[in-house]
């Protein structure tokens, strides 16, 4: 009889790591993030489980992909280990192997499924391109809380399609500091109703072109939530 | 100043420009004496794959007094943004404009990147012509294989470093520091540099031409400037610095693996091959040192593949021992071994098993020519039987795909030789079906042909390249011969090869052509979507320079060649001897069987197979 490989015996040590992706990492696509993780795993020498076969690789699952250019304080990834390692040690060794811009903060055994993540809270910081109207906060709230918010999406074939994304937007708060205007908004990351944060800039530009036209913005995912949009995913 | 995020959001693959990778070296600019921008005149993905730069980046940064950063050619979309917003080309690490560095270094790996170098200088805010650079402008220093004939870009380089840079570059840093401390005078600095071995300062030489355009004389402007510049080598490869840390790109690059340099040089001496001549003498590393270095790199990088690099890996004298030692730990670490550049005559089942445990897919060999006669002319020293035996080993090991590399337009080539390429492919297919225990799938042979380019410092340096029409006719001819659906035929664009041939054997008159090409926006020539042959021909026509003089002319054996001022160790007499033997269809045994007296042994070198000079 063939000896069973070590991997085959213990593949059930599932691990979830919470991490942030900031700085130059925000310009790294999901695919490249995956590659970066694979090399970080090898550097960390953690006993990560590898698939069998000609091209062994760790199987890593991530939270819904971020758009390129968007940073995040709340990302999760799941992978399997072949040996128990203290959560603190995992965090420590990953951080020692991560490039600047990736930072692990927590590690634990996963409970909820990634597919239950339905909402993301984004912080969008605009550098306004013109003088803000007095009631910019009210106008923002109105623009993002309307029942019908139409934007033009492009299908994979490149055909424009007008879509109502109002159901996928939950306005939270906003604040103005000098010419920096910050909007906190929850956006759907449900597969069927996904709202890209870039649409918020489009909607606000339509509402207040005098200060949003050509305004630079920085987007950061702050938290992810379950279907009710209130319960934090963990 | 880093590139604004608003621009990064608008370009393809912003990861090319952001930096922040694992292994990147950040220093306090105030804490160093010398700032060096190591530039690769092509895109990030290609530049990040270059082992030479990775080695030198480490050597420079290990010094506390130097900060070496990286720079790459921006893709067209980024270039457009930089020009639109009037932003200079900057280093990756600190976002410093190229014009603010003490040194801007270029690694020139292929002729088609010359225009990228000029474009990068222009984007970086540096005068293209060295004569026009101010005293405090960056020193533009070129290295890499193209510097063996630096003449086509002689007007743009302040210094060309000939040969291997491991010792050269630190030495150059020391000279610079000394001059900086004395109150820097560019002319005095360059004069002193020229006194050091392998440091070629083109501006210190006068070139005169004959009426027919060939070189009449090549003379140093001052008595103590050497008439010949001798290349530098690392004598003991075991002691050569190797990068203990690599910058790990976020985005996929061409060479996305650990490249373990096993030895330098090549024992073979194929007559078309420049690398086989300019990297002589052969110098090996010991398996112990290589194994140790591989472990360090695996720890430091997290790469999952090690590629054993050399000009012909199966010629390494300790290949068995090395692969055994590596395999004793790589499998456990989920690291696969990759052996490129295999020769058919030394490809064995044992070797095959070592690589096939991990990877499936095809196998590649380079017979280079279709008939034994022509293989003898080029001194390939490989027989059809060797190829078929090697293929059988591959088929027995479960492979079904074989890729074969050839050259077209070689000296003395006839249509019969071209036909031989197809016949060889047919024989490989036949061999597949004659192999008991072959895989159940159907076989596939891919023929890939490049056009012969006469290169400086090869026995074929005097040969003419076939003219464009003939190169294209040869491609069509072979296409017409390939009938078997199991054989695929790919070939390189002959127009690209012609431009390469022009610059490979170019002289200083071509500097004008490059300057004009840069003005007309010619760049990224290595990319099909940008290469524009007609635009190049317009430049030549408008300047009244005949490209055929360089590409399609047989150079005279008595002629002063543009690169005669460089001494690579291998003598011109040897190259000439080899040329004549080629025409007699006589081969030369490899260096291990018998010394052919090329002259490179005068440079010394440990673990070479040369007799002591």
mmCIF file of N, CA and C in Angstrom, chain B residues 94-149:
data_model
loop_
_atom_site.group_PDB
_atom_site.id
_atom_site.type_symbol
_atom_site.label_atom_id
_atom_site.label_comp_id
_atom_site.label_asym_id
_atom_site.label_seq_id
_atom_site.Cartn_x
_atom_site.Cartn_y
_atom_site.Cartn_z
ATOM 1 N N UNK B 94 12.350 56.183 -5.278
ATOM 2 C CA UNK B 94 12.099 57.457 -4.600
ATOM 3 C C UNK B 94 11.338 58.440 -5.473
ATOM 4 N N UNK B 95 11.095 58.090 -6.725
ATOM 5 C CA UNK B 95 10.418 59.034 -7.604
ATOM 6 C C UNK B 95 11.253 60.257 -7.910
ATOM 7 N N UNK B 96 12.568 60.068 -8.005
ATOM 8 C CA UNK B 96 13.462 61.182 -8.312
ATOM 9 C C UNK B 96 13.668 61.266 -9.830
ATOM 10 N N UNK B 97 13.538 62.479 -10.401
ATOM 11 C CA UNK B 97 13.769 62.598 -11.850
ATOM 12 C C UNK B 97 15.175 62.110 -12.230
ATOM 13 N N UNK B 98 15.288 61.457 -13.372
ATOM 14 C CA UNK B 98 16.587 60.916 -13.787
ATOM 15 C C UNK B 98 17.669 61.995 -13.810
ATOM 16 N N UNK B 99 17.259 63.221 -14.142
ATOM 17 C CA UNK B 99 18.246 64.289 -14.283
ATOM 18 C C UNK B 99 18.936 64.640 -12.964
ATOM 19 N N UNK B 100 18.371 64.187 -11.837
ATOM 20 C CA UNK B 100 18.968 64.544 -10.542
ATOM 21 C C UNK B 100 19.943 63.506 -10.005
ATOM 22 N N UNK B 101 20.155 62.457 -10.765
ATOM 23 C CA UNK B 101 21.068 61.406 -10.301
ATOM 24 C C UNK B 101 22.509 61.748 -10.646
ATOM 25 N N UNK B 102 23.455 61.134 -9.902
ATOM 26 C CA UNK B 102 24.868 61.264 -10.270
ATOM 27 C C UNK B 102 25.149 60.418 -11.505
ATOM 28 N N UNK B 103 24.579 59.228 -11.507
ATOM 29 C CA UNK B 103 24.753 58.317 -12.635
ATOM 30 C C UNK B 103 23.401 57.854 -13.145
ATOM 31 N N UNK B 104 23.296 57.761 -14.468
ATOM 32 C CA UNK B 104 22.167 57.060 -15.052
ATOM 33 C C UNK B 104 22.765 55.940 -15.885
ATOM 34 N N UNK B 105 22.526 54.713 -15.450
ATOM 35 C CA UNK B 105 23.110 53.552 -16.124
ATOM 36 C C UNK B 105 22.082 52.850 -16.981
ATOM 37 N N UNK B 106 22.514 52.378 -18.140
ATOM 38 C CA UNK B 106 21.616 51.613 -19.006
ATOM 39 C C UNK B 106 22.219 50.248 -19.276
ATOM 40 N N UNK B 107 21.408 49.231 -19.138
ATOM 41 C CA UNK B 107 21.835 47.890 -19.509
ATOM 42 C C UNK B 107 21.306 47.616 -20.911
ATOM 43 N N UNK B 108 22.228 47.529 -21.876
ATOM 44 C CA UNK B 108 21.803 47.376 -23.271
ATOM 45 C C UNK B 108 21.924 45.912 -23.680
ATOM 46 N N UNK B 109 20.785 45.279 -23.829
ATOM 47 C CA UNK B 109 20.757 43.839 -24.088
ATOM 48 C C UNK B 109 20.513 43.512 -25.549
ATOM 49 N N UNK B 110 19.849 44.402 -26.271
ATOM 50 C CA UNK B 110 19.580 44.150 -27.681
ATOM 51 C C UNK B 110 19.486 45.482 -28.409
ATOM 52 N N UNK B 111 19.804 45.415 -29.697
ATOM 53 C CA UNK B 111 19.935 46.641 -30.482
ATOM 54 C C UNK B 111 18.640 47.444 -30.533
ATOM 55 N N UNK B 112 17.516 46.745 -30.499
ATOM 56 C CA UNK B 112 16.240 47.442 -30.663
ATOM 57 C C UNK B 112 15.897 48.356 -29.491
ATOM 58 N N UNK B 113 16.683 48.292 -28.428
ATOM 59 C CA UNK B 113 16.333 49.142 -27.281
ATOM 60 C C UNK B 113 17.089 50.469 -27.295
ATOM 61 N N UNK B 114 17.939 50.683 -28.309
ATOM 62 C CA UNK B 114 18.709 51.934 -28.326
ATOM 63 C C UNK B 114 17.799 53.162 -28.316
ATOM 64 N N UNK B 115 16.726 53.088 -29.091
ATOM 65 C CA UNK B 115 15.830 54.250 -29.140
ATOM 66 C C UNK B 115 15.120 54.451 -27.799
ATOM 67 N N UNK B 116 14.889 53.341 -27.084
ATOM 68 C CA UNK B 116 14.272 53.486 -25.753
ATOM 69 C C UNK B 116 15.195 54.233 -24.803
ATOM 70 N N UNK B 117 16.490 53.957 -24.940
ATOM 71 C CA UNK B 117 17.444 54.662 -24.083
ATOM 72 C C UNK B 117 17.355 56.168 -24.354
ATOM 73 N N UNK B 118 17.342 56.531 -25.624
ATOM 74 C CA UNK B 118 17.271 57.961 -25.946
ATOM 75 C C UNK B 118 15.960 58.557 -25.445
ATOM 76 N N UNK B 119 14.883 57.816 -25.625
ATOM 77 C CA UNK B 119 13.588 58.319 -25.184
ATOM 78 C C UNK B 119 13.555 58.504 -23.665
ATOM 79 N N UNK B 120 14.204 57.576 -22.947
ATOM 80 C CA UNK B 120 14.231 57.686 -21.483
ATOM 81 C C UNK B 120 15.071 58.880 -21.045
ATOM 82 N N UNK B 121 16.197 59.106 -21.742
ATOM 83 C CA UNK B 121 17.020 60.279 -21.415
ATOM 84 C C UNK B 121 16.193 61.539 -21.633
ATOM 85 N N UNK B 122 15.495 61.570 -22.762
ATOM 86 C CA UNK B 122 14.693 62.744 -23.091
ATOM 87 C C UNK B 122 13.596 62.952 -22.043
ATOM 88 N N UNK B 123 12.882 61.887 -21.705
ATOM 89 C CA UNK B 123 11.826 61.991 -20.698
ATOM 90 C C UNK B 123 12.398 62.351 -19.325
ATOM 91 N N UNK B 124 13.632 61.917 -19.089
ATOM 92 C CA UNK B 124 14.257 62.172 -17.794
ATOM 93 C C UNK B 124 14.876 63.564 -17.695
ATOM 94 N N UNK B 125 14.825 64.325 -18.794
ATOM 95 C CA UNK B 125 15.363 65.684 -18.778
ATOM 96 C C UNK B 125 16.874 65.728 -18.865
ATOM 97 N N UNK B 126 17.451 64.780 -19.613
ATOM 98 C CA UNK B 126 18.905 64.737 -19.769
ATOM 99 C C UNK B 126 19.235 64.948 -21.250
ATOM 100 N N UNK B 127 20.246 65.763 -21.522
ATOM 101 C CA UNK B 127 20.690 65.971 -22.902
ATOM 102 C C UNK B 127 21.039 64.624 -23.523
ATOM 103 N N UNK B 128 20.596 64.416 -24.755
ATOM 104 C CA UNK B 128 20.865 63.125 -25.380
ATOM 105 C C UNK B 128 22.348 62.962 -25.708
ATOM 106 N N UNK B 129 22.957 64.021 -26.198
ATOM 107 C CA UNK B 129 24.348 63.909 -26.629
ATOM 108 C C UNK B 129 25.286 64.245 -25.474
ATOM 109 N N UNK B 130 26.245 63.365 -25.242
ATOM 110 C CA UNK B 130 27.130 63.563 -24.090
ATOM 111 C C UNK B 130 27.890 64.881 -24.203
ATOM 112 N N UNK B 131 28.219 65.298 -25.427
ATOM 113 C CA UNK B 131 28.979 66.538 -25.615
ATOM 114 C C UNK B 131 28.214 67.754 -25.102
ATOM 115 N N UNK B 132 26.889 67.642 -25.071
ATOM 116 C CA UNK B 132 26.082 68.793 -24.662
ATOM 117 C C UNK B 132 25.757 68.799 -23.165
ATOM 118 N N UNK B 133 26.161 67.753 -22.455
ATOM 119 C CA UNK B 133 25.804 67.668 -21.039
ATOM 120 C C UNK B 133 26.652 68.623 -20.198
ATOM 121 N N UNK B 134 25.998 69.264 -19.259
ATOM 122 C CA UNK B 134 26.689 70.205 -18.387
ATOM 123 C C UNK B 134 27.550 69.442 -17.383
ATOM 124 N N UNK B 135 28.433 70.174 -16.730
ATOM 125 C CA UNK B 135 29.349 69.557 -15.769
ATOM 126 C C UNK B 135 28.624 68.732 -14.709
ATOM 127 N N UNK B 136 27.483 69.246 -14.227
ATOM 128 C CA UNK B 136 26.804 68.542 -13.134
ATOM 129 C C UNK B 136 25.662 67.651 -13.618
ATOM 130 N N UNK B 137 25.554 67.464 -14.933
ATOM 131 C CA UNK B 137 24.515 66.553 -15.449
ATOM 132 C C UNK B 137 24.891 65.125 -15.080
ATOM 133 N N UNK B 138 23.909 64.224 -15.056
ATOM 134 C CA UNK B 138 24.244 62.826 -14.734
ATOM 135 C C UNK B 138 25.264 62.254 -15.719
ATOM 136 N N UNK B 139 26.096 61.324 -15.200
ATOM 137 C CA UNK B 139 27.001 60.585 -16.055
ATOM 138 C C UNK B 139 26.199 59.429 -16.641
ATOM 139 N N UNK B 140 26.149 59.356 -17.956
ATOM 140 C CA UNK B 140 25.397 58.266 -18.584
ATOM 141 C C UNK B 140 26.367 57.133 -18.878
ATOM 142 N N UNK B 141 26.104 55.995 -18.232
ATOM 143 C CA UNK B 141 27.011 54.863 -18.365
ATOM 144 C C UNK B 141 26.240 53.658 -18.909
ATOM 145 N N UNK B 142 26.826 53.053 -19.955
ATOM 146 C CA UNK B 142 26.145 51.921 -20.597
ATOM 147 C C UNK B 142 26.908 50.634 -20.343
ATOM 148 N N UNK B 143 26.167 49.561 -20.153
ATOM 149 C CA UNK B 143 26.769 48.239 -20.002
ATOM 150 C C UNK B 143 25.907 47.216 -20.712
ATOM 151 N N UNK B 144 26.258 45.953 -20.552
ATOM 152 C CA UNK B 144 25.484 44.903 -21.215
ATOM 153 C C UNK B 144 26.142 44.479 -22.513
ATOM 154 N N UNK B 145 25.668 43.387 -23.098
ATOM 155 C CA UNK B 145 26.333 42.817 -24.278
ATOM 156 C C UNK B 145 26.455 43.780 -25.459
ATOM 157 N N UNK B 146 25.541 44.720 -25.588
ATOM 158 C CA UNK B 146 25.614 45.620 -26.743
ATOM 159 C C UNK B 146 26.838 46.520 -26.706
ATOM 160 N N UNK B 147 27.435 46.690 -25.533
ATOM 161 C CA UNK B 147 28.575 47.611 -25.476
ATOM 162 C C UNK B 147 29.818 47.022 -26.148
ATOM 163 N N UNK B 148 29.761 45.725 -26.509
ATOM 164 C CA UNK B 148 30.913 45.189 -27.247
ATOM 165 C C UNK B 148 31.062 45.909 -28.588
ATOM 166 N N UNK B 149 29.968 46.441 -29.116
ATOM 167 C CA UNK B 149 30.088 47.442 -30.175
ATOM 168 C C UNK B 149 29.257 48.641 -29.769
#
